[in-house]
Amino acid sequence: MPRKKSEEKRGNSETDMLTELSGVGPSIAQKLVEAGYTDYLAIATASPMELAAAADIGEATAARIIQAAREKAEVGSFETGDVIYERRQNVRKLATSSKNLDELLGGGFETQAITEVFGEFGSGKTQIMHQLSVNVTMPEDMGGLDGHAIFIDTENTFRPERIAQMARAQGLDPIEVLKKIHVARAFNSHHQMLLVEKAFEVAKEYPVRLLVVDSLTSHFRAEYVGRGTLADRQQKLNKHMHMLLKFADRFNAVIAVTNQVSARPDVFFGDPTSPIGGHIVAHTSTYRIYLKKHKQGRRIARLIDSPHLPEGETVILVTEDGIRDP
Ligand code: ADP
Ligand code: MG
């Protein structure tokens, strides 16, 4: 049966990835993908017998492939409680330049967490992402994290001029601030995921304390349309978000992502103002802020479903200088 074009493309990138395992050539990779072994984790957790049957290979070869996959897979491992406790001691807050918004979030955007800002077009999501990128470069006593930012831009809305404007308003040298913001355009969802892997490399070289994905969901939403694509989209989004969480933990960084609300009734919710991405995004985001346009540059920010902060809402202002209190 002929495959659809999009499936073919995905199939190829998966087989390419599998051939990186020693002992796996293109034909074995093809058989594995067809049998549903599409990533390292699936292979790492298979038994030699299963894998041998799926790829028409001997069990000894299968065992070697499994071993290779275990080395590459993100299986995770155990940590003792004191190590986690120690890491939690390092949690920091990044100020937003709005006292109201900081208070709503218990002091600002938290490191080692994903904070999702969702709202309709023009509600100020990208403005907040710009403000955070400026603020992260500031010293801690000014509410910053004395670090660099990585900005993954999927909608081509990053504006250095806007960064410069906000930096000047904070009394910072715009060029110095811009030098600490590492920006990449993501051209599709696959590229977006690859850029997060790249971000790990950047963070080895620079003290990255903020990773922005603006927007988290737009490519996924545009690419995975129609019946039969939903499970695939959710699986990819899940993987993407877990990679972000890993980055947050590893580098004690703030992860700030934006998300749209669906104008049409989404498949997940009947509510036309609900965020995209369904349960995966909802459950993986640590904090979710709903942003709503109000009058005269005012925005209502509402904290939704927080694990340990009370639900609440506040009013912020988008001004020429950046995010402020009314
Ligand atoms: P979203 O990302 O949610 O679609 P944006 O963050 O791009 O929305 O917000 C755009 C809005 O921000 C504009 O409609 C305007 O109200 C405000 N804004 C953008 N730039 C400025 C500026 N230089 N001065 C004042 N307000 C601005
Ligand atoms: Mg935007």
mmCIF file of N, CA and C in Angstrom, residues 147-247:
data_model
loop_
_atom_site.group_PDB
_atom_site.id
_atom_site.type_symbol
_atom_site.label_atom_id
_atom_site.label_comp_id
_atom_site.label_asym_id
_atom_site.label_seq_id
_atom_site.Cartn_x
_atom_site.Cartn_y
_atom_site.Cartn_z
ATOM 1 N N GLY A 147 22.477 35.513 33.601
ATOM 2 C CA GLY A 147 22.725 34.464 32.615
ATOM 3 C C GLY A 147 22.388 34.859 31.193
ATOM 4 N N HIS A 148 22.422 33.844 30.353
ATOM 5 C CA HIS A 148 22.072 34.021 28.945
ATOM 6 C C HIS A 148 20.683 33.430 28.684
ATOM 7 N N ALA A 149 20.131 33.790 27.520
ATOM 8 C CA ALA A 149 18.838 33.241 27.100
ATOM 9 C C ALA A 149 18.999 32.516 25.769
ATOM 10 N N ILE A 150 18.213 31.462 25.598
ATOM 11 C CA ILE A 150 18.065 30.842 24.284
ATOM 12 C C ILE A 150 16.623 31.081 23.864
ATOM 13 N N PHE A 151 16.459 31.574 22.642
ATOM 14 C CA PHE A 151 15.117 31.938 22.172
ATOM 15 C C PHE A 151 14.825 31.150 20.906
ATOM 16 N N ILE A 152 13.952 30.156 20.996
ATOM 17 C CA ILE A 152 13.538 29.393 19.820
ATOM 18 C C ILE A 152 12.265 30.033 19.284
ATOM 19 N N ASP A 153 12.395 30.578 18.087
ATOM 20 C CA ASP A 153 11.358 31.430 17.510
ATOM 21 C C ASP A 153 10.685 30.679 16.361
ATOM 22 N N THR A 154 9.451 30.308 16.539
ATOM 23 C CA THR A 154 8.779 29.528 15.484
ATOM 24 C C THR A 154 7.908 30.396 14.588
ATOM 25 N N GLU A 155 7.641 31.635 15.021
ATOM 26 C CA GLU A 155 6.692 32.468 14.262
ATOM 27 C C GLU A 155 7.354 33.716 13.700
ATOM 28 N N ASN A 156 8.678 33.748 13.791
ATOM 29 C CA ASN A 156 9.432 34.893 13.298
ATOM 30 C C ASN A 156 8.983 36.208 13.932
ATOM 31 N N THR A 157 8.830 36.184 15.229
ATOM 32 C CA THR A 157 8.387 37.398 15.920
ATOM 33 C C THR A 157 9.432 37.917 16.909
ATOM 34 N N PHE A 158 10.611 37.296 16.952
ATOM 35 C CA PHE A 158 11.677 37.868 17.784
ATOM 36 C C PHE A 158 12.143 39.177 17.148
ATOM 37 N N ARG A 159 12.234 40.245 17.953
ATOM 38 C CA ARG A 159 12.657 41.554 17.448
ATOM 39 C C ARG A 159 13.775 42.125 18.314
ATOM 40 N N PRO A 160 14.992 42.166 17.782
ATOM 41 C CA PRO A 160 16.098 42.738 18.565
ATOM 42 C C PRO A 160 15.833 44.193 18.961
ATOM 43 N N GLU A 161 15.118 44.918 18.097
ATOM 44 C CA GLU A 161 14.800 46.322 18.421
ATOM 45 C C GLU A 161 13.982 46.409 19.710
ATOM 46 N N ARG A 162 13.086 45.453 19.868
ATOM 47 C CA ARG A 162 12.235 45.438 21.051
ATOM 48 C C ARG A 162 13.065 45.090 22.304
ATOM 49 N N ILE A 163 14.011 44.172 22.116
ATOM 50 C CA ILE A 163 14.934 43.832 23.220
ATOM 51 C C ILE A 163 15.710 45.084 23.628
ATOM 52 N N ALA A 164 16.219 45.805 22.620
ATOM 53 C CA ALA A 164 17.018 47.002 22.893
ATOM 54 C C ALA A 164 16.195 48.032 23.668
ATOM 55 N N GLN A 165 14.966 48.204 23.236
ATOM 56 C CA GLN A 165 14.050 49.146 23.896
ATOM 57 C C GLN A 165 13.852 48.775 25.380
ATOM 58 N N MET A 166 13.580 47.508 25.620
ATOM 59 C CA MET A 166 13.348 47.055 26.998
ATOM 60 C C MET A 166 14.637 47.123 27.825
ATOM 61 N N ALA A 167 15.761 46.840 27.184
ATOM 62 C CA ALA A 167 17.044 46.867 27.895
ATOM 63 C C ALA A 167 17.347 48.293 28.349
ATOM 64 N N ARG A 168 17.178 49.240 27.436
ATOM 65 C CA ARG A 168 17.432 50.646 27.779
ATOM 66 C C ARG A 168 16.569 51.081 28.950
ATOM 67 N N ALA A 169 15.317 50.653 28.926
ATOM 68 C CA ALA A 169 14.398 51.024 30.010
ATOM 69 C C ALA A 169 14.865 50.488 31.361
ATOM 70 N N GLN A 170 15.665 49.415 31.344
ATOM 71 C CA GLN A 170 16.205 48.867 32.601
ATOM 72 C C GLN A 170 17.573 49.453 32.923
ATOM 73 N N GLY A 171 18.034 50.393 32.095
ATOM 74 C CA GLY A 171 19.358 50.976 32.310
ATOM 75 C C GLY A 171 20.488 50.054 31.879
ATOM 76 N N LEU A 172 20.190 49.123 30.966
ATOM 77 C CA LEU A 172 21.210 48.170 30.507
ATOM 78 C C LEU A 172 21.704 48.579 29.120
ATOM 79 N N ASP A 173 22.913 48.129 28.793
ATOM 80 C CA ASP A 173 23.463 48.367 27.467
ATOM 81 C C ASP A 173 22.811 47.380 26.490
ATOM 82 N N PRO A 174 22.055 47.894 25.510
ATOM 83 C CA PRO A 174 21.300 46.996 24.619
ATOM 84 C C PRO A 174 22.182 45.963 23.911
ATOM 85 N N ILE A 175 23.350 46.400 23.476
ATOM 86 C CA ILE A 175 24.212 45.462 22.740
ATOM 87 C C ILE A 175 24.707 44.337 23.644
ATOM 88 N N GLU A 176 25.060 44.710 24.880
ATOM 89 C CA GLU A 176 25.496 43.683 25.835
ATOM 90 C C GLU A 176 24.386 42.666 26.092
ATOM 91 N N VAL A 177 23.173 43.162 26.184
ATOM 92 C CA VAL A 177 22.034 42.254 26.406
ATOM 93 C C VAL A 177 21.831 41.359 25.180
ATOM 94 N N LEU A 178 21.845 41.967 24.004
ATOM 95 C CA LEU A 178 21.619 41.190 22.771
ATOM 96 C C LEU A 178 22.678 40.105 22.569
ATOM 97 N N LYS A 179 23.890 40.390 23.040
ATOM 98 C CA LYS A 179 24.958 39.387 22.916
ATOM 99 C C LYS A 179 24.696 38.153 23.763
ATOM 100 N N LYS A 180 23.804 38.287 24.725
ATOM 101 C CA LYS A 180 23.525 37.155 25.628
ATOM 102 C C LYS A 180 22.236 36.426 25.258
ATOM 103 N N ILE A 181 21.646 36.792 24.142
ATOM 104 C CA ILE A 181 20.416 36.105 23.713
ATOM 105 C C ILE A 181 20.703 35.337 22.425
ATOM 106 N N HIS A 182 20.594 34.025 22.493
ATOM 107 C CA HIS A 182 20.924 33.156 21.361
ATOM 108 C C HIS A 182 19.609 32.762 20.686
ATOM 109 N N VAL A 183 19.428 33.266 19.476
ATOM 110 C CA VAL A 183 18.132 33.111 18.810
ATOM 111 C C VAL A 183 18.234 32.137 17.648
ATOM 112 N N ALA A 184 17.242 31.271 17.499
ATOM 113 C CA ALA A 184 17.169 30.434 16.298
ATOM 114 C C ALA A 184 15.730 30.348 15.824
ATOM 115 N N ARG A 185 15.548 30.465 14.529
ATOM 116 C CA ARG A 185 14.238 30.223 13.927
ATOM 117 C C ARG A 185 14.046 28.725 13.800
ATOM 118 N N ALA A 186 12.883 28.240 14.146
ATOM 119 C CA ALA A 186 12.552 26.820 13.909
ATOM 120 C C ALA A 186 11.595 26.762 12.727
ATOM 121 N N PHE A 187 11.970 25.985 11.712
ATOM 122 C CA PHE A 187 11.177 25.993 10.480
ATOM 123 C C PHE A 187 10.054 24.969 10.468
ATOM 124 N N ASN A 188 10.183 23.963 11.304
ATOM 125 C CA ASN A 188 9.086 22.992 11.451
ATOM 126 C C ASN A 188 9.249 22.308 12.810
ATOM 127 N N SER A 189 8.326 21.438 13.150
ATOM 128 C CA SER A 189 8.343 20.863 14.504
ATOM 129 C C SER A 189 9.575 19.989 14.726
ATOM 130 N N HIS A 190 9.988 19.311 13.678
ATOM 131 C CA HIS A 190 11.166 18.454 13.799
ATOM 132 C C HIS A 190 12.406 19.313 14.090
ATOM 133 N N HIS A 191 12.532 20.394 13.350
ATOM 134 C CA HIS A 191 13.630 21.332 13.542
ATOM 135 C C HIS A 191 13.578 21.932 14.954
ATOM 136 N N GLN A 192 12.396 22.253 15.384
ATOM 137 C CA GLN A 192 12.191 22.809 16.729
ATOM 138 C C GLN A 192 12.737 21.849 17.803
ATOM 139 N N MET A 193 12.474 20.563 17.627
ATOM 140 C CA MET A 193 12.955 19.575 18.589
ATOM 141 C C MET A 193 14.479 19.434 18.523
ATOM 142 N N LEU A 194 14.998 19.500 17.318
ATOM 143 C CA LEU A 194 16.458 19.430 17.157
ATOM 144 C C LEU A 194 17.141 20.610 17.827
ATOM 145 N N LEU A 195 16.494 21.775 17.749
ATOM 146 C CA LEU A 195 17.092 22.977 18.340
ATOM 147 C C LEU A 195 17.214 22.854 19.860
ATOM 148 N N VAL A 196 16.311 22.111 20.473
ATOM 149 C CA VAL A 196 16.443 21.904 21.917
ATOM 150 C C VAL A 196 17.683 21.056 22.204
ATOM 151 N N GLU A 197 17.927 20.081 21.353
ATOM 152 C CA GLU A 197 19.161 19.306 21.520
ATOM 153 C C GLU A 197 20.390 20.207 21.364
ATOM 154 N N LYS A 198 20.342 21.084 20.374
ATOM 155 C CA LYS A 198 21.412 22.062 20.164
ATOM 156 C C LYS A 198 21.584 22.950 21.400
ATOM 157 N N ALA A 199 20.472 23.278 22.028
ATOM 158 C CA ALA A 199 20.505 24.158 23.202
ATOM 159 C C ALA A 199 21.379 23.569 24.314
ATOM 160 N N PHE A 200 21.372 22.245 24.429
ATOM 161 C CA PHE A 200 22.231 21.605 25.434
ATOM 162 C C PHE A 200 23.694 21.943 25.170
ATOM 163 N N GLU A 201 24.055 22.002 23.909
ATOM 164 C CA GLU A 201 25.447 22.328 23.565
ATOM 165 C C GLU A 201 25.758 23.792 23.881
ATOM 166 N N VAL A 202 24.827 24.669 23.523
ATOM 167 C CA VAL A 202 25.029 26.097 23.809
ATOM 168 C C VAL A 202 25.198 26.302 25.315
ATOM 169 N N ALA A 203 24.408 25.571 26.088
ATOM 170 C CA ALA A 203 24.429 25.752 27.542
ATOM 171 C C ALA A 203 25.705 25.208 28.184
ATOM 172 N N LYS A 204 26.449 24.408 27.439
ATOM 173 C CA LYS A 204 27.743 23.971 27.972
ATOM 174 C C LYS A 204 28.775 25.087 27.843
ATOM 175 N N GLU A 205 28.502 25.985 26.908
ATOM 176 C CA GLU A 205 29.458 27.049 26.626
ATOM 177 C C GLU A 205 29.107 28.352 27.354
ATOM 178 N N TYR A 206 27.811 28.600 27.507
ATOM 179 C CA TYR A 206 27.350 29.846 28.136
ATOM 180 C C TYR A 206 26.434 29.506 29.320
ATOM 181 N N PRO A 207 26.361 30.417 30.294
ATOM 182 C CA PRO A 207 25.488 30.145 31.442
ATOM 183 C C PRO A 207 24.016 30.416 31.110
ATOM 184 N N VAL A 208 23.404 29.524 30.370
ATOM 185 C CA VAL A 208 22.014 29.724 29.938
ATOM 186 C C VAL A 208 21.076 29.481 31.123
ATOM 187 N N ARG A 209 20.252 30.459 31.445
ATOM 188 C CA ARG A 209 19.312 30.324 32.562
ATOM 189 C C ARG A 209 17.858 30.480 32.108
ATOM 190 N N LEU A 210 17.692 30.691 30.801
ATOM 191 C CA LEU A 210 16.329 30.822 30.275
ATOM 192 C C LEU A 210 16.273 30.203 28.888
ATOM 193 N N LEU A 211 15.273 29.356 28.676
ATOM 194 C CA LEU A 211 15.033 28.826 27.334
ATOM 195 C C LEU A 211 13.580 29.150 26.978
ATOM 196 N N VAL A 212 13.421 29.923 25.906
ATOM 197 C CA VAL A 212 12.092 30.314 25.449
ATOM 198 C C VAL A 212 11.727 29.496 24.214
ATOM 199 N N VAL A 213 10.509 28.991 24.170
ATOM 200 C CA VAL A 213 9.987 28.429 22.918
ATOM 201 C C VAL A 213 8.702 29.193 22.599
ATOM 202 N N ASP A 214 8.789 30.039 21.584
ATOM 203 C CA ASP A 214 7.671 30.924 21.209
ATOM 204 C C ASP A 214 7.379 30.698 19.721
ATOM 205 N N SER A 215 6.414 29.891 19.360
ATOM 206 C CA SER A 215 5.469 29.213 20.205
ATOM 207 C C SER A 215 5.727 27.714 20.251
ATOM 208 N N LEU A 216 5.345 27.117 21.357
ATOM 209 C CA LEU A 216 5.547 25.677 21.545
ATOM 210 C C LEU A 216 4.752 24.860 20.527
ATOM 211 N N THR A 217 3.553 25.282 20.237
ATOM 212 C CA THR A 217 2.599 24.391 19.551
ATOM 213 C C THR A 217 2.273 24.738 18.101
ATOM 214 N N SER A 218 2.687 25.928 17.627
ATOM 215 C CA SER A 218 2.179 26.349 16.311
ATOM 216 C C SER A 218 2.571 25.394 15.183
ATOM 217 N N HIS A 219 3.826 24.935 15.167
ATOM 218 C CA HIS A 219 4.220 24.003 14.101
ATOM 219 C C HIS A 219 3.481 22.675 14.225
ATOM 220 N N PHE A 220 3.406 22.188 15.445
ATOM 221 C CA PHE A 220 2.726 20.901 15.651
ATOM 222 C C PHE A 220 1.285 20.975 15.172
ATOM 223 N N ARG A 221 0.664 22.095 15.492
ATOM 224 C CA ARG A 221 -0.729 22.259 15.132
ATOM 225 C C ARG A 221 -0.892 22.318 13.621
ATOM 226 N N ALA A 222 0.036 23.016 12.957
ATOM 227 C CA ALA A 222 -0.077 23.181 11.511
ATOM 228 C C ALA A 222 0.245 21.892 10.751
ATOM 229 N N GLU A 223 1.162 21.116 11.311
ATOM 230 C CA GLU A 223 1.644 19.939 10.560
ATOM 231 C C GLU A 223 0.799 18.697 10.766
ATOM 232 N N TYR A 224 0.304 18.541 11.978
ATOM 233 C CA TYR A 224 -0.454 17.319 12.250
ATOM 234 C C TYR A 224 -1.942 17.636 12.162
ATOM 235 N N VAL A 225 -2.453 17.571 10.962
ATOM 236 C CA VAL A 225 -3.882 17.846 10.791
ATOM 237 C C VAL A 225 -4.559 16.597 10.247
ATOM 238 N N GLY A 226 -5.791 16.465 10.570
ATOM 239 C CA GLY A 226 -6.551 15.363 10.010
ATOM 240 C C GLY A 226 -6.515 14.117 10.873
ATOM 241 N N ARG A 227 -7.328 13.195 10.490
ATOM 242 C CA ARG A 227 -7.491 11.968 11.275
ATOM 243 C C ARG A 227 -6.206 11.153 11.270
ATOM 244 N N GLY A 228 -5.956 10.496 12.355
ATOM 245 C CA GLY A 228 -4.837 9.566 12.401
ATOM 246 C C GLY A 228 -3.516 10.203 12.785
ATOM 247 N N THR A 229 -3.471 11.522 12.909
ATOM 248 C CA THR A 229 -2.189 12.166 13.208
ATOM 249 C C THR A 229 -2.084 12.554 14.678
ATOM 250 N N LEU A 230 -3.197 12.461 15.374
ATOM 251 C CA LEU A 230 -3.272 12.984 16.729
ATOM 252 C C LEU A 230 -2.320 12.287 17.696
ATOM 253 N N ALA A 231 -2.341 10.965 17.683
ATOM 254 C CA ALA A 231 -1.498 10.214 18.613
ATOM 255 C C ALA A 231 -0.032 10.530 18.352
ATOM 256 N N ASP A 232 0.297 10.633 17.089
ATOM 257 C CA ASP A 232 1.668 10.921 16.687
ATOM 258 C C ASP A 232 2.097 12.300 17.194
ATOM 259 N N ARG A 233 1.217 13.285 16.987
ATOM 260 C CA ARG A 233 1.512 14.642 17.434
ATOM 261 C C ARG A 233 1.715 14.684 18.945
ATOM 262 N N GLN A 234 0.848 14.019 19.670
ATOM 263 C CA GLN A 234 0.939 14.052 21.131
ATOM 264 C C GLN A 234 2.214 13.368 21.617
ATOM 265 N N GLN A 235 2.595 12.320 20.931
ATOM 266 C CA GLN A 235 3.821 11.601 21.305
ATOM 267 C C GLN A 235 5.042 12.487 21.098
ATOM 268 N N LYS A 236 5.052 13.219 19.977
ATOM 269 C CA LYS A 236 6.185 14.104 19.682
ATOM 270 C C LYS A 236 6.223 15.277 20.672
ATOM 271 N N LEU A 237 5.059 15.832 20.940
ATOM 272 C CA LEU A 237 4.981 16.949 21.895
ATOM 273 C C LEU A 237 5.459 16.512 23.278
ATOM 274 N N ASN A 238 5.071 15.313 23.643
ATOM 275 C CA ASN A 238 5.462 14.758 24.930
ATOM 276 C C ASN A 238 6.981 14.653 25.023
ATOM 277 N N LYS A 239 7.571 14.139 23.966
ATOM 278 C CA LYS A 239 9.011 13.976 23.924
ATOM 279 C C LYS A 239 9.702 15.346 24.005
ATOM 280 N N HIS A 240 9.161 16.292 23.230
ATOM 281 C CA HIS A 240 9.693 17.650 23.190
ATOM 282 C C HIS A 240 9.678 18.271 24.588
ATOM 283 N N MET A 241 8.551 18.153 25.260
ATOM 284 C CA MET A 241 8.419 18.785 26.573
ATOM 285 C C MET A 241 9.308 18.116 27.617
ATOM 286 N N HIS A 242 9.498 16.815 27.488
ATOM 287 C CA HIS A 242 10.376 16.154 28.457
ATOM 288 C C HIS A 242 11.835 16.535 28.247
ATOM 289 N N MET A 243 12.164 16.788 27.005
ATOM 290 C CA MET A 243 13.506 17.290 26.703
ATOM 291 C C MET A 243 13.692 18.676 27.339
ATOM 292 N N LEU A 244 12.654 19.492 27.278
ATOM 293 C CA LEU A 244 12.714 20.831 27.880
ATOM 294 C C LEU A 244 12.872 20.738 29.401
ATOM 295 N N LEU A 245 12.124 19.824 29.999
ATOM 296 C CA LEU A 245 12.217 19.649 31.449
ATOM 297 C C LEU A 245 13.613 19.200 31.864
ATOM 298 N N LYS A 246 14.176 18.352 31.038
ATOM 299 C CA LYS A 246 15.519 17.863 31.312
ATOM 300 C C LYS A 246 16.522 19.019 31.261
ATOM 301 N N PHE A 247 16.314 19.886 30.295
ATOM 302 C CA PHE A 247 17.169 21.074 30.176
ATOM 303 C C PHE A 247 17.026 21.939 31.432
#
